[in-house]
mmCIF file of C-alpha atoms in Angstrom:
data_model
loop_
_atom_site.group_PDB
_atom_site.id
_atom_site.type_symbol
_atom_site.label_atom_id
_atom_site.label_comp_id
_atom_site.label_asym_id
_atom_site.label_seq_id
_atom_site.Cartn_x
_atom_site.Cartn_y
_atom_site.Cartn_z
ATOM 1 C CA MET A 170 101.870 114.269 108.518
ATOM 2 C CA PRO A 171 99.411 113.358 111.336
ATOM 3 C CA ASP A 172 99.304 115.665 114.444
ATOM 4 C CA ALA A 173 97.923 114.376 117.653
ATOM 5 C CA ASP A 174 96.234 117.804 118.323
ATOM 6 C CA VAL A 175 93.896 117.711 115.232
ATOM 7 C CA ASP A 176 90.859 115.323 115.296
ATOM 8 C CA LEU A 177 89.396 116.070 111.894
ATOM 9 C CA THR A 178 90.880 117.325 108.669
ATOM 10 C CA VAL A 179 88.422 118.817 105.988
ATOM 11 C CA VAL A 180 90.170 118.810 102.436
ATOM 12 C CA ILE A 181 88.485 121.024 100.253
ATOM 13 C CA PRO A 182 89.914 121.151 96.470
ATOM 14 C CA MET A 183 89.110 124.243 94.597
ATOM 15 C CA TYR A 184 89.579 126.088 91.284
ATOM 16 C CA GLU A 185 88.454 129.320 90.681
ATOM 17 C CA GLU A 186 85.513 129.312 93.199
ATOM 18 C CA GLU A 187 85.377 132.918 94.297
ATOM 19 C CA GLU A 188 81.696 133.103 93.846
ATOM 20 C CA VAL A 189 80.876 130.033 96.026
ATOM 21 C CA LEU A 190 83.563 130.521 98.682
ATOM 22 C CA PRO A 191 81.602 132.864 100.823
ATOM 23 C CA LEU A 192 78.518 130.849 100.662
ATOM 24 C CA LEU A 193 80.908 127.749 101.743
ATOM 25 C CA VAL A 194 82.172 129.544 104.718
ATOM 26 C CA GLU A 195 78.966 130.812 105.945
ATOM 27 C CA ARG A 196 77.290 127.053 106.054
ATOM 28 C CA LEU A 197 80.754 125.303 107.136
ATOM 29 C CA ARG A 198 82.069 127.395 109.929
ATOM 30 C CA PRO A 199 79.005 126.944 112.186
ATOM 31 C CA VAL A 200 78.783 123.470 111.398
ATOM 32 C CA ALA A 201 82.439 122.767 112.268
ATOM 33 C CA ASP A 202 82.488 124.689 115.253
ATOM 34 C CA SER A 203 79.635 122.273 116.497
ATOM 35 C CA TRP A 204 81.530 119.050 116.042
ATOM 36 C CA GLY A 205 83.264 119.380 119.463
ATOM 37 C CA VAL A 206 86.586 118.213 118.053
ATOM 38 C CA THR A 207 89.858 119.814 117.094
ATOM 39 C CA TYR A 208 89.620 120.214 113.439
ATOM 40 C CA GLU A 209 91.628 122.170 110.480
ATOM 41 C CA VAL A 210 90.056 123.161 107.072
ATOM 42 C CA LEU A 211 92.636 122.442 104.493
ATOM 43 C CA CYS A 212 91.997 124.363 101.261
ATOM 44 C CA VAL A 213 94.019 123.219 98.261
ATOM 45 C CA ASP A 214 93.856 126.085 95.734
ATOM 46 C CA ASP A 215 94.460 124.084 92.476
ATOM 47 C CA GLY A 216 96.196 127.080 90.624
ATOM 48 C CA SER A 217 93.335 129.402 90.519
ATOM 49 C CA THR A 218 93.603 132.621 88.505
ATOM 50 C CA ASP A 219 90.683 134.487 89.815
ATOM 51 C CA ALA A 220 89.996 136.157 93.154
ATOM 52 C CA THR A 221 90.228 132.804 95.070
ATOM 53 C CA PRO A 222 93.827 133.123 96.476
ATOM 54 C CA VAL A 223 92.991 136.415 97.719
ATOM 55 C CA ILE A 224 89.819 135.341 99.403
ATOM 56 C CA LEU A 225 91.608 132.346 100.939
ATOM 57 C CA GLN A 226 94.369 134.541 102.294
ATOM 58 C CA ARG A 227 91.818 136.800 103.886
ATOM 59 C CA LEU A 228 89.798 133.980 105.283
ATOM 60 C CA ARG A 229 92.991 132.439 106.828
ATOM 61 C CA ARG A 230 93.154 135.485 109.030
ATOM 62 C CA GLU A 231 89.595 135.497 109.997
ATOM 63 C CA TRP A 232 89.252 131.725 110.657
ATOM 64 C CA PRO A 233 92.496 130.384 112.567
ATOM 65 C CA GLN A 234 91.462 126.609 111.667
ATOM 66 C CA VAL A 235 91.860 127.301 107.853
ATOM 67 C CA ARG A 236 95.028 126.266 106.160
ATOM 68 C CA VAL A 237 95.795 127.194 102.573
ATOM 69 C CA VAL A 238 97.928 125.075 100.286
ATOM 70 C CA ARG A 239 98.353 126.570 96.980
ATOM 71 C CA LEU A 240 99.466 124.458 93.946
ATOM 72 C CA ARG A 241 102.037 125.999 91.409
ATOM 73 C CA ALA A 242 99.724 125.253 88.544
ATOM 74 C CA ASN A 243 96.137 123.532 87.753
ATOM 75 C CA ALA A 244 96.915 119.707 88.187
ATOM 76 C CA GLY A 245 93.275 118.696 88.211
ATOM 77 C CA HIS A 246 90.651 117.587 90.666
ATOM 78 C CA GLN A 247 92.004 114.359 91.846
ATOM 79 C CA ALA A 248 95.710 115.445 92.054
ATOM 80 C CA ALA A 249 94.194 118.402 94.280
ATOM 81 C CA ILE A 250 92.699 116.004 96.607
ATOM 82 C CA SER A 251 95.860 113.951 96.580
ATOM 83 C CA ALA A 252 97.746 116.970 97.756
ATOM 84 C CA GLY A 253 95.400 117.415 100.436
ATOM 85 C CA LEU A 254 95.559 114.177 101.469
ATOM 86 C CA ALA A 255 99.296 114.004 101.561
ATOM 87 C CA ARG A 256 99.254 117.056 103.858
ATOM 88 C CA ALA A 257 96.381 116.453 106.282
ATOM 89 C CA ARG A 258 97.148 116.220 109.783
ATOM 90 C CA GLY A 259 94.006 114.877 111.370
ATOM 91 C CA ARG A 260 93.151 111.475 112.808
ATOM 92 C CA TRP A 261 90.203 111.637 110.461
ATOM 93 C CA VAL A 262 90.098 113.219 106.943
ATOM 94 C CA VAL A 263 86.921 114.242 104.917
ATOM 95 C CA THR A 264 86.917 115.358 101.363
ATOM 96 C CA ILE A 265 84.497 117.436 100.067
ATOM 97 C CA ASP A 266 84.099 119.870 97.054
ATOM 98 C CA ALA A 267 83.514 123.604 97.449
ATOM 99 C CA ASP A 268 80.373 124.022 95.303
ATOM 100 C CA LEU A 269 78.181 122.799 98.305
ATOM 101 C CA GLN A 270 76.428 119.937 96.452
ATOM 102 C CA ASP A 271 77.668 117.769 99.172
ATOM 103 C CA PRO A 272 76.321 119.200 102.245
ATOM 104 C CA PRO A 273 78.993 119.861 104.996
ATOM 105 C CA GLU A 274 76.206 119.291 107.533
ATOM 106 C CA VAL A 275 76.661 115.667 106.948
ATOM 107 C CA ILE A 276 80.325 115.381 108.058
ATOM 108 C CA GLY A 277 79.204 115.375 111.744
ATOM 109 C CA GLU A 278 76.928 112.281 111.066
ATOM 110 C CA MET A 279 79.764 110.501 108.844
ATOM 111 C CA LEU A 280 82.181 110.806 111.847
ATOM 112 C CA ALA A 281 79.614 109.582 114.268
ATOM 113 C CA VAL A 282 78.973 106.547 112.052
ATOM 114 C CA ALA A 283 82.720 105.850 111.765
ATOM 115 C CA ARG A 284 83.311 106.214 115.568
ATOM 116 C CA GLY A 285 80.208 104.239 116.217
ATOM 117 C CA GLN A 286 80.467 101.290 113.933
ATOM 118 C CA ARG A 287 84.407 101.358 114.000
ATOM 119 C CA VAL A 288 84.942 101.482 110.463
ATOM 120 C CA ASP A 289 87.682 103.204 108.300
ATOM 121 C CA VAL A 290 85.635 104.756 105.538
ATOM 122 C CA VAL A 291 82.316 106.186 105.372
ATOM 123 C CA TYR A 292 81.029 107.128 101.897
ATOM 124 C CA GLY A 293 78.454 109.888 101.231
ATOM 125 C CA VAL A 294 75.874 108.307 99.090
ATOM 126 C CA ARG A 295 73.460 110.610 96.952
ATOM 127 C CA GLU A 296 70.138 109.013 97.512
ATOM 128 C CA ASP A 297 68.522 111.837 95.607
ATOM 129 C CA ARG A 298 70.245 113.153 92.571
ATOM 130 C CA SER A 299 67.364 115.200 90.977
ATOM 131 C CA SER A 300 69.731 118.189 90.696
ATOM 132 C CA ASP A 301 71.748 116.455 88.193
ATOM 133 C CA THR A 302 70.874 116.052 84.454
ATOM 134 C CA PRO A 303 69.353 112.882 83.353
ATOM 135 C CA PHE A 304 72.326 112.251 81.312
ATOM 136 C CA LYS A 305 74.631 112.670 84.169
ATOM 137 C CA ARG A 306 72.703 110.363 86.227
ATOM 138 C CA VAL A 307 72.478 107.707 83.608
ATOM 139 C CA THR A 308 76.192 107.846 82.628
ATOM 140 C CA ALA A 309 77.399 107.923 86.054
ATOM 141 C CA ARG A 310 75.458 104.624 87.001
ATOM 142 C CA ALA A 311 76.508 103.129 83.866
ATOM 143 C CA PHE A 312 80.050 104.162 84.630
ATOM 144 C CA TYR A 313 80.052 102.503 88.185
ATOM 145 C CA ARG A 314 78.095 99.442 87.183
ATOM 146 C CA SER A 315 80.558 98.613 84.549
ATOM 147 C CA ILE A 316 83.581 99.002 86.734
ATOM 148 C CA ARG A 317 82.125 96.547 89.263
ATOM 149 C CA ARG A 318 81.624 94.039 86.440
ATOM 150 C CA LEU A 319 84.917 94.789 84.846
ATOM 151 C CA SER A 320 87.199 94.606 87.983
ATOM 152 C CA ASP A 321 87.127 93.268 91.571
ATOM 153 C CA VAL A 322 86.508 96.991 92.983
ATOM 154 C CA ASP A 323 83.100 97.192 94.873
ATOM 155 C CA ALA A 324 82.624 100.870 94.130
ATOM 156 C CA HIS A 325 79.229 102.598 95.291
ATOM 157 C CA VAL A 326 77.156 103.576 92.377
ATOM 158 C CA ASP A 327 76.029 106.859 93.876
ATOM 159 C CA ALA A 328 79.161 107.802 95.821
ATOM 160 C CA GLY A 329 81.525 110.627 94.660
ATOM 161 C CA ASP A 330 84.613 112.195 96.482
ATOM 162 C CA PHE A 331 82.660 112.961 99.614
ATOM 163 C CA ARG A 332 83.853 110.589 102.060
ATOM 164 C CA LEU A 333 85.329 110.435 105.545
ATOM 165 C CA MET A 334 88.473 108.319 105.974
ATOM 166 C CA SER A 335 90.648 107.159 109.025
ATOM 167 C CA ARG A 336 94.333 107.958 109.335
ATOM 168 C CA ALA A 337 95.189 104.399 108.417
ATOM 169 C CA THR A 338 93.254 104.685 105.213
ATOM 170 C CA VAL A 339 94.872 108.208 104.388
ATOM 171 C CA ASP A 340 98.299 106.603 105.083
ATOM 172 C CA ALA A 341 97.392 103.634 102.918
ATOM 173 C CA VAL A 342 96.246 105.974 99.927
ATOM 174 C CA ASN A 343 99.474 108.278 100.312
ATOM 175 C CA ALA A 344 101.653 105.089 100.056
ATOM 176 C CA LEU A 345 100.341 104.022 96.619
ATOM 177 C CA PRO A 346 102.971 104.826 94.015
ATOM 178 C CA GLU A 347 100.480 105.198 90.963
ATOM 179 C CA HIS A 348 99.888 108.307 89.033
ATOM 180 C CA HIS A 349 96.570 109.406 87.499
ATOM 181 C CA ARG A 350 94.700 108.392 90.600
ATOM 182 C CA VAL A 351 90.925 107.964 90.616
ATOM 183 C CA LEU A 352 90.491 108.346 94.304
ATOM 184 C CA ARG A 353 86.608 107.225 94.156
ATOM 185 C CA LEU A 354 87.881 103.794 93.012
ATOM 186 C CA VAL A 355 91.276 103.826 94.803
ATOM 187 C CA VAL A 356 89.548 103.843 98.265
ATOM 188 C CA PRO A 357 87.110 100.947 97.897
ATOM 189 C CA ALA A 358 89.772 98.953 96.276
ATOM 190 C CA LEU A 359 91.699 98.907 99.646
ATOM 191 C CA GLY A 360 88.897 96.851 100.866
ATOM 192 C CA PHE A 361 89.002 98.592 104.191
ATOM 193 C CA PRO A 362 85.838 98.257 106.534
ATOM 194 C CA SER A 363 83.212 100.970 105.305
ATOM 195 C CA ALA A 364 79.885 102.344 105.958
ATOM 196 C CA SER A 365 77.660 104.919 104.098
ATOM 197 C CA VAL A 366 75.538 108.109 105.064
ATOM 198 C CA GLY A 367 72.747 109.152 102.566
ATOM 199 C CA TYR A 368 72.149 112.609 101.710
ATOM 200 C CA ARG A 369 70.188 114.773 98.942
ATOM 201 C CA ARG A 370 72.502 116.045 96.320
ATOM 202 C CA ALA A 371 71.920 119.830 95.916
ATOM 203 C CA PRO A 372 72.412 122.065 92.796
ATOM 204 C CA ARG A 373 75.709 123.954 92.655
ATOM 205 C CA ALA A 374 75.513 126.928 94.940
ATOM 206 C CA ALA A 375 77.173 129.481 92.504
ATOM 207 C CA GLY A 376 79.870 129.367 89.706
ATOM 208 C CA ASP A 377 79.943 126.958 86.856
ATOM 209 C CA SER A 378 81.048 123.300 86.947
ATOM 210 C CA LYS A 379 84.836 122.354 86.635
ATOM 211 C CA TYR A 380 83.987 118.848 85.295
ATOM 212 C CA PRO A 381 82.882 119.186 81.513
ATOM 213 C CA LEU A 382 82.064 116.261 79.516
ATOM 214 C CA GLY A 383 85.887 115.933 78.361
ATOM 215 C CA LYS A 384 87.288 115.796 81.957
ATOM 216 C CA MET A 385 84.592 113.098 82.702
ATOM 217 C CA LEU A 386 85.438 111.223 79.906
ATOM 218 C CA ARG A 387 89.165 111.221 80.834
ATOM 219 C CA LEU A 388 88.223 110.367 84.275
ATOM 220 C CA SER A 389 86.116 107.365 82.931
ATOM 221 C CA ILE A 390 89.256 106.297 80.860
ATOM 222 C CA ASP A 391 91.760 106.509 83.885
ATOM 223 C CA GLY A 392 89.245 104.631 85.998
ATOM 224 C CA VAL A 393 88.914 101.607 83.694
ATOM 225 C CA THR A 394 92.514 101.327 82.549
ATOM 226 C CA GLY A 395 93.754 101.636 86.174
ATOM 227 C CA PHE A 396 91.514 98.985 87.544
ATOM 228 C CA SER A 397 90.712 96.601 84.896
ATOM 229 C CA THR A 398 92.437 94.620 82.189
ATOM 230 C CA ALA A 399 89.061 93.645 80.760
ATOM 231 C CA PRO A 400 89.605 96.051 77.672
ATOM 232 C CA LEU A 401 92.802 94.129 76.758
ATOM 233 C CA ARG A 402 90.734 90.742 76.841
ATOM 234 C CA PHE A 403 88.192 92.449 74.780
ATOM 235 C CA ALA A 404 90.715 93.235 72.034
ATOM 236 C CA THR A 405 91.732 89.632 72.183
ATOM 237 C CA TRP A 406 88.332 88.450 71.885
ATOM 238 C CA LEU A 407 87.516 90.799 68.889
ATOM 239 C CA GLY A 408 90.717 89.314 67.257
ATOM 240 C CA LEU A 409 89.329 85.650 67.957
ATOM 241 C CA LEU A 410 85.987 86.531 66.480
ATOM 242 C CA GLY A 411 87.566 88.031 63.325
ATOM 243 C CA GLY A 412 89.680 84.948 62.932
ATOM 244 C CA VAL A 413 86.331 82.856 63.115
ATOM 245 C CA ALA A 414 84.554 85.182 60.803
ATOM 246 C CA ALA A 415 87.499 85.061 58.386
ATOM 247 C CA ILE A 416 87.390 81.234 58.341
ATOM 248 C CA ILE A 417 83.560 81.317 57.690
ATOM 249 C CA VAL A 418 83.939 83.553 54.798
ATOM 250 C CA LEU A 419 87.173 81.508 53.424
ATOM 251 C CA ALA A 420 84.900 78.514 53.518
ATOM 252 C CA TYR A 421 81.842 80.191 51.740
ATOM 253 C CA ALA A 422 84.175 81.508 48.994
ATOM 254 C CA LEU A 423 85.528 77.861 48.418
ATOM 255 C CA VAL A 424 82.153 76.458 48.207
ATOM 256 C CA ALA A 425 81.002 79.176 45.879
ATOM 257 C CA MET A 426 84.139 78.822 43.667
ATOM 258 C CA LEU A 427 83.583 74.961 43.447
ATOM 259 C CA MET A 428 79.827 75.368 42.567
ATOM 260 C CA GLY A 429 80.807 78.196 39.961
ATOM 261 C CA ASN A 430 78.838 80.948 41.524
ATOM 262 C CA THR A 431 81.544 83.463 42.115
ATOM 263 C CA LEU A 432 80.985 86.790 40.773
ATOM 264 C CA PRO A 433 83.545 89.642 40.769
ATOM 265 C CA GLY A 434 82.405 92.559 43.320
ATOM 266 C CA TRP A 435 83.910 95.339 45.347
ATOM 267 C CA THR A 436 80.979 95.870 47.983
ATOM 268 C CA SER A 437 82.011 92.458 49.880
ATOM 269 C CA THR A 438 85.811 93.324 49.786
ATOM 270 C CA VAL A 439 85.308 96.793 50.799
ATOM 271 C CA VAL A 440 83.013 95.862 53.727
ATOM 272 C CA ILE A 441 85.385 92.917 55.076
ATOM 273 C CA VAL A 442 88.621 95.095 54.703
ATOM 274 C CA SER A 443 86.758 98.252 56.469
ATOM 275 C CA ALA A 444 85.627 95.916 59.439
ATOM 276 C CA VAL A 445 88.902 94.226 60.040
ATOM 277 C CA GLY A 446 90.554 97.764 59.985
ATOM 278 C CA ALA A 447 88.137 99.048 62.370
ATOM 279 C CA VAL A 448 88.508 96.226 64.584
ATOM 280 C CA GLN A 449 92.396 96.611 64.484
ATOM 281 C CA LEU A 450 92.424 100.496 65.000
ATOM 282 C CA LEU A 451 90.072 99.802 68.191
ATOM 283 C CA ALA A 452 92.545 97.176 69.423
ATOM 284 C CA LEU A 453 95.577 99.515 68.901
ATOM 285 C CA GLY A 454 93.725 102.326 70.855
ATOM 286 C CA ILE A 455 93.014 100.132 73.766
ATOM 287 C CA LEU A 456 96.528 98.913 73.889
ATOM 288 C CA GLY A 457 97.773 102.465 73.436
ATOM 289 C CA GLU A 458 95.765 103.539 76.678
ATOM 290 C CA TYR A 459 97.834 101.037 78.804
ATOM 291 C CA VAL A 460 101.055 101.661 77.165
ATOM 292 C CA GLY A 461 100.587 105.542 77.740
ATOM 293 C CA ARG A 462 99.766 104.885 81.413
ATOM 294 C CA THR A 463 102.933 102.752 81.835
ATOM 295 C CA TYR A 464 105.188 105.286 80.084
ATOM 296 C CA SER A 465 103.740 107.995 82.228
ATOM 297 C CA ALA A 466 104.440 105.835 85.405
ATOM 298 C CA LEU A 467 108.127 105.123 84.236
ATOM 299 C CA GLN A 468 108.643 108.790 83.578
ATOM 300 C CA GLY A 469 107.918 109.615 87.422
ATOM 301 C CA ARG A 470 106.708 112.917 86.944
ATOM 302 C CA PRO A 471 104.888 114.515 89.809
ATOM 303 C CA SER A 472 101.100 114.883 89.696
ATOM 304 C CA TYR A 473 101.353 118.335 91.161
ATOM 305 C CA PHE A 474 103.854 120.976 92.843
ATOM 306 C CA VAL A 475 103.021 122.945 95.948
ATOM 307 C CA ALA A 476 104.126 126.438 95.798
ATOM 308 C CA HIS A 477 102.743 127.411 99.381
ATOM 309 C CA ASP A 478 101.452 125.874 102.595
ATOM 310 C CA SER A 479 100.237 128.668 105.078
ATOM 311 C CA LEU A 480 101.107 125.858 108.189
ATOM 312 C CA GLU A 481 105.024 126.348 107.216
ATOM 313 C CA ALA A 482 104.859 130.078 107.072
ATOM 314 C CA VAL A 483 107.621 131.218 109.465
ATOM 315 C CA GLY A 484 108.483 134.605 108.455
ATOM 316 C CA GLY A 485 109.345 136.871 105.455
ATOM 317 C CA VAL A 486 107.011 139.339 103.754
ATOM 318 C CA GLY A 487 103.564 139.151 105.348
ATOM 319 C CA GLY A 488 104.825 136.249 107.419
ATOM 320 C CA ASP A 489 104.284 133.865 104.466
ATOM 321 C CA ALA A 490 107.799 132.578 104.011
ATOM 322 C CA VAL A 491 107.838 128.829 103.303
ATOM 323 C CA GLY A 492 110.314 126.205 104.025
ATOM 324 C CA ASP A 493 111.247 123.171 101.669
ATOM 325 C CA THR A 494 109.240 120.293 102.446
ATOM 326 C CA LEU A 495 111.749 117.802 101.243
ATOM 327 C CA GLY A 496 114.269 118.949 103.755
ATOM 328 C CA GLY A 497 116.617 122.011 103.650
ATOM 329 C CA PRO A 498 116.683 125.642 104.309
ATOM 330 C CA ALA A 499 113.716 128.099 104.277
ATOM 331 C CA GLY A 500 112.574 129.324 100.913
ATOM 332 C CA GLY A 501 112.038 132.911 99.764
ATOM 333 C CA ALA A 502 108.859 135.006 100.862
ATOM 334 C CA GLY A 503 105.102 134.732 99.876
ATOM 335 C CA VAL A 504 103.516 132.049 97.299
ATOM 336 C CA ASP A 505 106.551 132.608 95.291
ATOM 337 C CA ALA A 506 109.025 130.563 97.823
ATOM 338 C CA PRO A 507 110.823 127.745 95.834
ATOM 339 C CA VAL A 508 108.977 124.850 97.160
ATOM 340 C CA GLU A 509 108.252 121.747 95.215
ATOM 341 C CA ASP A 510 106.255 119.109 96.867
ATOM 342 C CA ARG A 511 106.030 116.140 94.601
ATOM 343 C CA GLY A 512 102.857 114.337 94.328
ATOM 344 C CA GLY A 513 103.280 110.758 93.632
ATOM 345 C CA PRO A 514 106.095 108.398 94.372
ATOM 346 C CA GLN A 515 109.156 109.854 96.693
ATOM 347 C CA THR A 516 112.253 108.967 97.836
ATOM 348 C CA ARG A 517 113.407 110.735 101.055
ATOM 349 C CA THR A 518 116.713 110.516 102.783
#
């Protein structure tokens, strides 16, 4: 939903960030006011259960450029960003996390680079990741390098979800029908002209990380299965290698039988059966990941539901009534308005 009056939208996904929100406002607001452009700060509350919603509503009254979109339930980091992109109005849109590991002071430089070099995407590249653990640094670089080898996506090794995008890029991302988006791979896959701005990644300003090891692994699996069929080919090669190994073992057994050197034994049998079984289970597991993605896409379930958008508040209790974004009459009051904005494929009439 572009708006000619908004030059820049800052999309900030957040989940239970009550501790870091005051620090974020303290740093972001003076920087935003110095950009010299019209802007909106689009805070996407991903179903927080702490004081985050209360703080955001208070902040909206104190900072006119703040806009709050609240999801009905926790949908995940990538889905929250997608919700923000779907509702961003700016000619340019920047996505940044609330934890202040990515400095908001760099946004102005990113906007200047985008305009000066006439590119559609400006990636924030982490030149100094000393604040991350060695394990995270090693695994992150291994993941991005693997993606670049397994697929045609030219993803930046040290770029995350801190990026500036043009309206054309945002519209292209919103038009994609796929579920389980990994935006740090989706955007480079578009192939739009891009540039980068380096920065030092800082420690988390407050609160706890919302990306534990389990979520990182899930994101990695979604990234690999969403952009590469190499794992399927890997399973095929394993099958071919297993067939070659079986032929070699068969030839050895025939020669041993002809020479009278056969001895009954269970060790070799157990090893061979176990190895073949392991390969089969691995191949089935890889195939299952792709089948699962296909099944999820066929179900067509939305990635998120929007419960409330402060921009659409037109009346009701506290002035927070919300209209149905898919067309129709206004809903009830407050964040309980029966609005369900589907993330993912939609058909509008």
